[in-house]
Short mmCIF file of C-alpha atoms in Angstrom, two decimals:
data_model
loop_
_atom_site.label_atom_id
_atom_site.label_comp_id
_atom_site.label_asym_id
_atom_site.label_seq_id
_atom_site.Cartn_x
_atom_site.Cartn_y
_atom_site.Cartn_z
CA UNK A 14 0.16 0.66 0.16
CA UNK A 15 1.25 3.56 -0.79
CA UNK A 16 2.27 5.74 1.53
CA UNK A 17 1.34 9.12 1.23
CA UNK A 18 4.87 11.82 0.92
CA UNK A 19 5.27 12.80 4.24
CA UNK A 20 4.93 16.45 4.89
CA UNK A 21 7.48 18.08 7.61
CA UNK A 22 5.11 19.69 10.35
CA UNK A 23 5.15 23.22 10.07
CA UNK A 24 6.98 25.51 12.88
CA UNK A 25 5.30 29.23 12.97
CA UNK A 26 7.36 31.64 12.64
CA UNK A 27 8.02 34.48 14.93
CA UNK A 28 5.95 37.69 13.65
CA UNK A 29 7.10 39.72 16.40
CA UNK A 30 10.50 41.97 14.49
CA UNK A 31 12.11 42.09 11.15
CA UNK A 32 13.15 39.71 9.87
CA UNK A 33 18.11 39.54 10.65
CA UNK A 34 19.16 41.99 8.09
CA UNK A 35 22.24 39.69 7.30
CA UNK A 36 19.64 36.49 6.41
CA UNK A 37 18.81 35.74 2.55
CA UNK A 38 15.20 35.90 2.18
CA UNK A 39 14.37 32.52 0.36
CA UNK A 40 10.87 31.89 -0.71
CA UNK A 41 8.25 28.71 0.87
CA UNK A 42 8.13 25.98 -1.42
CA UNK A 43 4.97 25.00 0.15
CA UNK A 44 1.49 27.07 -1.08
CA UNK A 45 -0.51 29.32 1.64
CA UNK A 46 -2.84 27.29 3.80
CA UNK A 47 -6.43 28.33 3.48
CA UNK A 48 -7.06 29.59 6.83
CA UNK A 49 -9.24 32.97 8.58
CA UNK A 50 -7.98 36.37 6.65
CA UNK A 51 -5.52 38.03 8.92
CA UNK A 52 -4.81 42.21 8.33
CA UNK A 53 -3.31 42.96 5.30
CA UNK A 54 1.10 44.09 7.34
CA UNK A 55 2.82 45.73 4.59
CA UNK A 56 6.56 44.04 4.31
CA UNK A 57 9.29 46.01 6.38
CA UNK A 58 12.49 46.97 4.13
CA UNK A 59 16.19 47.07 5.47
CA UNK A 60 16.88 50.83 6.67
CA UNK A 61 20.28 49.67 4.21
CA UNK A 62 20.51 48.08 1.07
CA UNK A 63 23.74 45.55 1.96
CA UNK A 64 25.73 42.78 0.16
CA UNK A 65 25.05 39.11 1.47
CA UNK A 66 27.05 39.12 5.07
CA UNK A 67 29.25 35.63 5.98
CA UNK A 68 29.09 35.30 9.07
CA UNK A 69 32.48 34.79 10.21
CA UNK A 70 33.74 38.25 8.60
CA UNK A 71 32.12 41.41 9.03
CA UNK A 72 32.58 44.14 6.06
CA UNK A 73 34.70 47.06 7.50
CA UNK A 74 36.12 50.14 5.29
CA UNK A 75 39.74 49.52 4.23
CA UNK A 76 41.64 51.45 5.77
CA UNK A 77 43.26 53.20 2.56
CA UNK A 78 41.88 54.31 -0.89
CA UNK A 79 41.40 50.22 -3.22
CA UNK A 80 41.49 50.22 -6.08
CA UNK A 81 37.51 49.23 -8.22
CA UNK A 82 35.33 47.06 -5.42
CA UNK A 83 34.48 43.66 -6.09
CA UNK A 84 31.07 42.94 -8.74
CA UNK A 85 27.85 42.40 -6.51
CA UNK A 86 25.45 39.92 -6.28
CA UNK A 87 22.17 39.54 -7.31
CA UNK A 88 19.72 40.87 -6.04
CA UNK A 89 22.13 42.68 -3.85
CA UNK A 90 20.99 46.87 -2.96
CA UNK A 91 24.81 49.08 -4.85
CA UNK A 92 27.64 49.19 -2.30
CA UNK A 93 28.41 52.62 0.04
CA UNK A 94 30.92 54.16 -2.12
CA UNK A 95 34.47 55.28 -0.71
CA UNK A 96 37.15 57.52 -2.92
CA UNK A 97 39.65 55.60 -4.86
CA UNK A 98 42.09 56.25 -7.28
CA UNK A 99 42.98 55.24 -10.86
CA UNK A 100 44.54 52.01 -10.52
CA UNK A 101 46.07 49.98 -12.88
CA UNK A 102 43.75 47.55 -13.80
CA UNK A 103 45.40 42.97 -13.29
CA UNK A 104 46.30 41.58 -15.59
CA UNK A 105 43.73 38.78 -14.90
CA UNK A 106 40.24 38.74 -13.88
CA UNK A 107 40.30 37.55 -10.36
CA UNK A 108 43.64 38.76 -9.35
CA UNK A 109 42.55 41.53 -7.02
CA UNK A 110 44.87 45.03 -6.61
CA UNK A 111 46.77 45.71 -3.93
CA UNK A 112 46.65 48.55 -1.64
CA UNK A 113 49.31 50.83 -1.75
CA UNK A 114 51.66 51.11 0.70
CA UNK A 115 51.34 54.24 3.73
CA UNK A 116 54.55 54.68 3.38
CA UNK A 117 56.21 55.43 0.47
CA UNK A 118 59.86 55.98 0.06
CA UNK A 119 60.85 58.82 -1.45
CA UNK A 120 64.16 58.14 -1.45
CA UNK A 121 66.29 54.80 -1.48
CA UNK A 122 68.44 56.32 1.69
CA UNK A 123 66.22 56.40 5.20
CA UNK A 124 66.30 59.61 7.06
CA UNK A 125 68.73 60.67 9.49
CA UNK A 126 66.53 59.32 12.59
CA UNK A 127 64.61 56.60 11.27
CA UNK A 128 65.78 52.91 12.73
CA UNK A 129 66.22 51.50 9.13
CA UNK A 130 69.58 54.26 9.27
CA UNK A 131 72.76 52.13 8.81
CA UNK A 132 74.49 53.97 11.00
CA UNK A 133 71.26 53.61 13.63
CA UNK A 134 72.45 51.66 16.69
CA UNK A 135 69.42 50.39 19.09
CA UNK A 136 70.27 51.47 22.84
CA UNK A 137 67.73 49.87 25.02
CA UNK A 138 69.86 48.06 27.36
CA UNK A 139 68.69 44.43 29.06
CA UNK A 140 70.69 43.05 31.52
CA UNK A 141 73.59 44.22 33.96
CA UNK A 142 76.45 46.71 32.60
CA UNK A 143 79.73 46.03 33.62
CA UNK A 144 82.11 49.06 35.43
CA UNK A 145 85.56 49.00 35.12
CA UNK A 146 87.47 49.90 38.42
CA UNK A 147 89.34 51.72 36.42
CA UNK A 148 87.55 55.19 34.99
CA UNK A 149 90.55 57.47 34.18
CA UNK A 150 94.01 57.34 33.40
CA UNK A 151 96.71 59.54 32.02
CA UNK A 152 98.48 58.02 27.98
CA UNK A 153 101.77 59.44 27.15
CA UNK A 154 99.90 62.81 25.44
CA UNK A 155 98.55 63.76 28.94
CA UNK A 156 102.15 63.78 30.13
CA UNK A 157 103.89 65.39 27.41
CA UNK A 158 101.45 68.84 27.43
CA UNK A 159 101.93 68.70 31.04
CA UNK A 160 105.88 68.93 30.06
CA UNK A 161 105.24 71.19 27.32
CA UNK A 162 103.61 73.37 29.80
CA UNK A 163 106.48 73.28 31.88
CA UNK A 164 108.15 76.86 30.84
CA UNK A 165 104.80 78.62 30.37
CA UNK A 166 104.52 77.42 34.09
CA UNK A 167 107.57 78.52 34.98
CA UNK A 168 107.38 81.96 33.10
CA UNK A 169 103.60 82.61 34.58
CA UNK A 170 105.52 82.26 38.25
CA UNK A 171 107.82 85.06 37.40
CA UNK A 172 105.08 86.88 36.64
CA UNK A 173 103.17 86.53 40.01
CA UNK A 174 106.64 87.18 41.71
CA UNK A 175 107.18 90.11 40.21
CA UNK A 176 103.92 91.32 41.12
CA UNK A 177 103.37 89.59 44.30
CA UNK A 178 106.63 91.75 44.68
CA UNK A 179 104.39 95.46 44.19
CA UNK A 180 101.78 93.64 47.54
CA UNK A 181 104.88 93.45 50.05
CA UNK A 182 103.89 90.35 52.76
CA UNK A 183 100.75 89.29 51.49
CA UNK A 184 102.94 88.68 48.37
CA UNK A 185 104.34 84.92 49.53
CA UNK A 186 100.08 84.45 50.05
CA UNK A 187 99.24 85.74 46.22
CA UNK A 188 101.99 83.38 45.34
CA UNK A 189 100.77 80.66 47.27
CA UNK A 190 96.94 80.93 46.44
CA UNK A 191 97.93 81.16 42.54
CA UNK A 192 99.35 77.47 42.94
CA UNK A 193 96.37 76.50 44.44
CA UNK A 194 94.56 77.64 41.94
CA UNK A 195 94.79 74.76 39.59
CA UNK A 196 92.48 72.45 41.85
CA UNK A 197 89.34 74.65 40.75
CA UNK A 198 90.17 72.63 37.32
CA UNK A 199 88.22 69.89 39.38
CA UNK A 200 85.85 72.12 41.19
CA UNK A 201 82.26 71.54 39.73
CA UNK A 202 80.46 75.30 39.71
CA UNK A 203 83.70 76.62 38.31
CA UNK A 204 83.63 73.76 35.13
CA UNK A 205 79.80 75.22 35.15
CA UNK A 206 81.35 78.84 35.01
CA UNK A 207 83.59 77.94 32.50
CA UNK A 208 81.16 75.99 30.61
CA UNK A 209 78.57 78.79 30.51
CA UNK A 210 80.93 81.77 30.29
CA UNK A 211 84.35 80.58 28.47
CA UNK A 212 83.01 77.98 26.06
CA UNK A 213 79.28 79.39 25.06
CA UNK A 214 77.67 75.97 26.08
CA UNK A 215 74.15 75.81 28.35
CA UNK A 216 72.34 73.22 29.90
CA UNK A 217 69.83 71.03 27.21
CA UNK A 218 66.79 70.99 27.06
CA UNK A 219 64.71 68.45 28.12
CA UNK A 220 63.44 67.46 24.47
CA UNK A 221 67.55 67.38 24.00
CA UNK A 222 68.87 65.47 26.71
CA UNK A 223 66.05 62.81 26.17
CA UNK A 224 68.08 62.53 23.26
CA UNK A 225 71.17 62.76 24.37
CA UNK A 226 70.99 60.71 27.48
CA UNK A 227 70.29 57.48 25.76
CA UNK A 228 73.50 57.80 23.47
CA UNK A 229 75.80 58.64 25.98
CA UNK A 230 74.48 55.14 28.13
CA UNK A 231 75.73 53.10 25.18
CA UNK A 232 78.84 55.37 25.02
CA UNK A 233 80.30 55.01 28.48
CA UNK A 234 78.18 51.15 28.66
CA UNK A 235 80.33 49.84 26.05
CA UNK A 236 83.57 51.50 27.68
CA UNK A 237 82.18 50.55 31.20
CA UNK A 238 82.67 53.96 32.33
CA UNK A 239 80.12 56.07 34.37
CA UNK A 240 77.60 57.86 32.61
CA UNK A 241 76.69 60.36 36.16
CA UNK A 242 80.41 61.57 36.78
CA UNK A 243 79.57 63.26 33.10
CA UNK A 244 77.51 66.86 32.27
CA UNK A 245 75.58 66.59 29.03
CA UNK A 246 76.45 70.28 27.31
CA UNK A 247 75.05 71.98 24.21
CA UNK A 248 76.17 74.76 22.06
CA UNK A 249 74.65 76.53 19.61
CA UNK A 250 75.95 76.06 16.75
CA UNK A 251 75.32 75.27 12.70
CA UNK A 252 78.74 73.45 12.72
CA UNK A 253 79.33 69.77 12.58
CA UNK A 254 81.64 70.02 16.95
CA UNK A 255 81.67 68.74 19.99
CA UNK A 256 83.91 68.99 23.00
CA UNK A 257 85.60 67.97 25.98
CA UNK A 258 86.58 70.26 29.31
CA UNK A 259 87.46 70.43 32.36
CA UNK A 260 86.79 66.88 34.23
CA UNK A 261 83.54 66.28 33.48
CA UNK A 262 82.07 68.33 30.91
CA UNK A 263 80.90 66.58 27.43
CA UNK A 264 79.19 69.44 25.35
CA UNK A 265 78.83 68.91 21.40
CA UNK A 266 76.96 71.34 19.23
CA UNK A 267 72.80 71.30 18.09
CA UNK A 268 73.83 70.69 14.39
CA UNK A 269 75.44 67.39 15.79
CA UNK A 270 72.22 66.55 17.99
CA UNK A 271 69.74 68.16 15.44
CA UNK A 272 71.61 66.26 12.13
CA UNK A 273 73.59 63.12 12.40
CA UNK A 274 72.03 59.45 13.17
CA UNK A 275 72.00 58.10 16.99
CA UNK A 276 75.10 56.05 15.91
CA UNK A 277 77.49 58.57 14.86
CA UNK A 278 76.41 61.86 17.45
CA UNK A 279 77.56 58.13 19.93
CA UNK A 280 80.86 58.22 17.73
CA UNK A 281 81.54 61.95 18.54
CA UNK A 282 80.54 61.53 22.06
CA UNK A 283 82.58 58.38 22.19
CA UNK A 284 85.53 60.38 20.73
CA UNK A 285 84.74 63.02 23.47
CA UNK A 286 84.50 60.36 26.47
CA UNK A 287 87.78 58.91 25.32
CA UNK A 288 89.90 62.67 25.44
CA UNK A 289 88.19 62.56 29.28
CA UNK A 290 89.49 58.42 30.22
CA UNK A 291 93.04 59.44 28.66
CA UNK A 292 93.45 62.88 30.66
CA UNK A 293 93.73 64.88 27.60
CA UNK A 294 90.61 67.69 28.83
CA UNK A 295 92.13 67.95 32.53
CA UNK A 296 96.22 68.05 31.70
CA UNK A 297 95.17 70.46 28.41
CA UNK A 298 93.60 73.28 31.14
CA UNK A 299 95.58 73.23 34.01
CA UNK A 300 98.72 73.45 31.47
CA UNK A 301 96.31 76.61 29.99
CA UNK A 302 95.61 77.60 33.30
CA UNK A 303 98.44 78.30 34.60
CA UNK A 304 99.72 79.77 31.48
CA UNK A 305 97.96 82.40 31.48
CA UNK A 306 99.43 85.25 33.70
CA UNK A 307 102.81 84.14 31.45
CA UNK A 308 100.86 85.15 27.94
CA UNK A 309 98.46 87.98 29.48
CA UNK A 310 102.48 89.77 30.30
CA UNK A 311 103.69 88.61 26.68
CA UNK A 312 100.45 90.89 25.41
CA UNK A 313 101.20 93.84 27.19
CA UNK A 314 104.72 93.55 26.06
CA UNK A 315 103.96 92.87 22.57
CA UNK A 316 100.71 96.05 23.11
CA UNK A 317 104.11 98.37 24.23
CA UNK A 318 107.32 97.55 22.36
CA UNK A 319 104.03 99.09 19.20
CA UNK A 320 103.67 101.50 20.85
CA UNK A 321 107.71 102.87 21.78
CA UNK A 322 108.29 101.41 18.08
CA UNK A 323 105.58 103.64 16.81
CA UNK A 324 106.55 107.16 18.95
CA UNK A 325 110.32 105.62 17.43
CA UNK A 326 109.15 105.98 14.30
CA UNK A 327 108.74 109.69 14.22
CA UNK A 328 112.23 110.22 14.91
CA UNK A 329 113.06 108.89 11.30
CA UNK A 330 116.06 105.97 11.25
CA UNK A 331 117.73 106.85 14.00
CA UNK A 332 114.55 106.19 16.75
CA UNK A 333 114.36 104.06 15.04
CA UNK A 334 118.06 101.78 15.90
CA UNK A 335 117.95 103.22 18.95
CA UNK A 336 114.83 102.06 20.28
CA UNK A 337 115.58 98.84 18.65
CA UNK A 338 119.01 98.52 20.15
CA UNK A 339 117.18 98.75 23.48
CA UNK A 340 115.08 95.85 23.49
CA UNK A 341 117.73 93.71 21.52
CA UNK A 342 118.95 94.73 24.84
CA UNK A 343 116.37 93.75 27.14
CA UNK A 344 116.17 90.80 25.51
CA UNK A 345 119.78 89.33 25.61
CA UNK A 346 120.20 90.42 29.19
CA UNK A 347 117.46 88.21 29.25
CA UNK A 348 117.67 85.42 27.80
CA UNK A 349 120.97 84.76 29.08
CA UNK A 350 119.98 85.36 32.68
CA UNK A 351 117.02 82.40 32.50
CA UNK A 352 119.60 80.42 30.74
CA UNK A 353 118.11 80.12 27.03
CA UNK A 354 115.04 79.86 28.80
CA UNK A 355 112.87 82.61 26.31
CA UNK A 356 113.90 80.21 23.27
CA UNK A 357 112.08 77.83 24.32
CA UNK A 358 108.54 79.35 24.24
CA UNK A 359 109.70 80.10 20.09
CA UNK A 360 109.38 76.84 19.57
CA UNK A 361 106.58 75.53 22.05
CA UNK A 362 102.95 76.01 20.18
CA UNK A 363 104.43 73.50 17.27
CA UNK A 364 105.64 71.15 20.28
CA UNK A 365 102.48 71.85 21.75
CA UNK A 366 100.04 70.91 18.42
CA UNK A 367 101.88 68.35 17.70
CA UNK A 368 100.95 66.05 20.77
CA UNK A 369 97.68 67.95 20.27
CA UNK A 370 97.32 65.87 17.22
CA UNK A 371 98.13 62.30 18.62
CA UNK A 372 95.47 63.14 21.22
CA UNK A 373 92.77 63.32 18.82
CA UNK A 374 94.27 60.30 17.15
CA UNK A 375 93.93 58.36 20.64
CA UNK A 376 90.55 59.69 20.89
CA UNK A 377 89.68 58.12 17.35
CA UNK A 378 91.12 55.14 18.34
CA UNK A 379 89.63 54.91 21.60
CA UNK A 380 85.99 55.49 19.68
CA UNK A 381 86.49 53.08 16.99
CA UNK A 382 87.21 50.25 19.58
CA UNK A 383 83.57 50.84 21.66
CA UNK A 384 82.74 49.81 17.95
CA UNK A 385 81.66 53.24 16.46
CA UNK A 386 84.69 53.04 13.17
CA UNK A 387 82.22 53.34 10.46
CA UNK A 388 80.51 56.00 12.53
CA UNK A 389 83.36 57.58 13.33
CA UNK A 390 84.38 57.70 9.93
CA UNK A 391 81.62 59.07 8.13
CA UNK A 392 81.73 61.72 11.08
CA UNK A 393 84.91 63.02 9.37
CA UNK A 394 83.65 62.99 5.38
CA UNK A 395 81.37 65.49 7.53
CA UNK A 396 83.56 67.66 8.80
CA UNK A 397 85.31 66.80 5.79
CA UNK A 398 82.90 68.24 3.61
CA UNK A 399 82.15 71.23 5.74
CA UNK A 400 85.11 72.22 5.90
CA UNK A 401 85.46 72.52 2.02
CA UNK A 402 81.97 74.03 1.74
CA UNK A 403 83.49 77.13 3.78
CA UNK A 404 86.23 77.36 1.24
CA UNK A 405 84.17 78.01 -1.29
CA UNK A 406 82.42 80.01 0.49
CA UNK A 407 84.98 81.80 0.96
CA UNK A 408 86.04 81.91 -2.22
CA UNK A 409 83.07 83.03 -3.98
CA UNK A 410 82.27 85.39 -1.43
CA UNK A 411 85.20 88.00 -3.42
CA UNK A 412 88.16 86.94 -1.47
CA UNK A 413 90.87 85.10 -1.96
CA UNK A 414 90.62 81.85 0.21
CA UNK A 415 92.81 81.20 2.55
CA UNK A 416 95.76 79.08 1.62
CA UNK A 417 97.26 75.80 4.17
CA UNK A 418 101.33 76.70 4.15
CA UNK A 419 103.25 74.51 6.23
CA UNK A 420 103.24 76.65 9.22
CA UNK A 421 99.33 77.17 9.93
CA UNK A 422 99.87 72.80 8.75
CA UNK A 423 102.26 72.76 12.29
CA UNK A 424 100.37 74.33 14.29
CA UNK A 425 97.48 72.96 14.05
CA UNK A 426 95.48 71.05 16.59
CA UNK A 427 94.14 68.72 14.78
CA UNK A 428 95.76 65.78 12.24
CA UNK A 429 94.07 66.46 8.43
CA UNK A 430 91.01 63.87 7.51
CA UNK A 431 93.11 61.67 5.01
CA UNK A 432 95.59 61.28 8.10
CA UNK A 433 93.38 60.46 10.78
CA UNK A 434 90.83 57.97 7.97
CA UNK A 435 94.25 56.33 8.05
CA UNK A 436 94.73 55.24 11.03
CA UNK A 437 90.54 54.12 11.51
CA UNK A 438 91.27 51.41 8.72
CA UNK A 439 92.41 48.37 10.88
CA UNK A 440 89.21 48.78 12.84
CA UNK A 441 87.12 49.14 9.13
CA UNK A 442 88.68 45.95 7.30
CA UNK A 443 86.36 42.95 7.91
CA UNK A 444 88.09 40.26 10.78
CA UNK A 445 89.40 37.46 9.09
#
């Protein structure tokens, strides 16, 4: 006996509200069953026409302008329009156009402050930092600097003794006070006064300190030096430069702070730390301090001699000859009395300049040994470029650019560009 086809039971559909807007409307296959007539209720339309959505993917507008939108499904309302830029069509219909990069690259070289710069270093320290038990030493250049300043010190002592004779019984106290004044080189308030008034430095702003301190911590951590023992200062200058002064001052120019990558800034600061660690900074300032009375007396003597020479010219050749005899006699008596010591003063500037060039090479070696040799070489290239631009600007201004002579090279306190790069080659070559 044939059974009638089974009819699935009907479930009452909810009439309390509209159907979910994301659900697709499927027509019923069963014809309506006659029954009592219900009042006609107009169908509720969805507030916004939307294309069919999948339950696991939420439709969100793309964060950046994209290419052509995918085709709409039949029966779906129009998709919302987003502004887009003309994009080239993909070669195949099923290939979607890639969205443009939100960070367009304008040049092949990253900017100096970018982490992608080849001379950028990571300053985030993790773990313990080894601090060396020997923070400073006095190398051969520092000893040589002190020895070469000895004649200047003796001349200054003579000048101070001559001035103390005028004061009578207080003269001895003046000499002792002058001898003890060298300790002010290591006095922090005196160092700050020298940095502010003599070197034209200032304290860094909070933004500048936020840039300097992580780099300084990286440099001192590699060197095993306590970084809090030093003070960081800034000089408002458009030139690439830095300074190590007194016993605890490290200063950089605003150009070096704002225009150099942090790796090159670290190389500059490591170079200045080399001057402090080797004793170059305090020995140079101490020698300059004790030579100051003799230099002041020499300038006064030159001014008086120049004035007398102009006065002697008013008496024609006889006056000039008389003046020359007087000056020559005084100079001969001084040299013979002091056993030729004044003759050493004529060669001191050249010897001090040679020692200064040697100390610069030692500071370069200190920075290179800490791993900053490539950065330091880049800084030296920029220094050389600035020097060439300065000479070119002097030539274009109508005047003749200064020519480097043999005497100027001997009196220079810094080695030339090629010499410094030559001494860095052993650190720039790859390890075998």
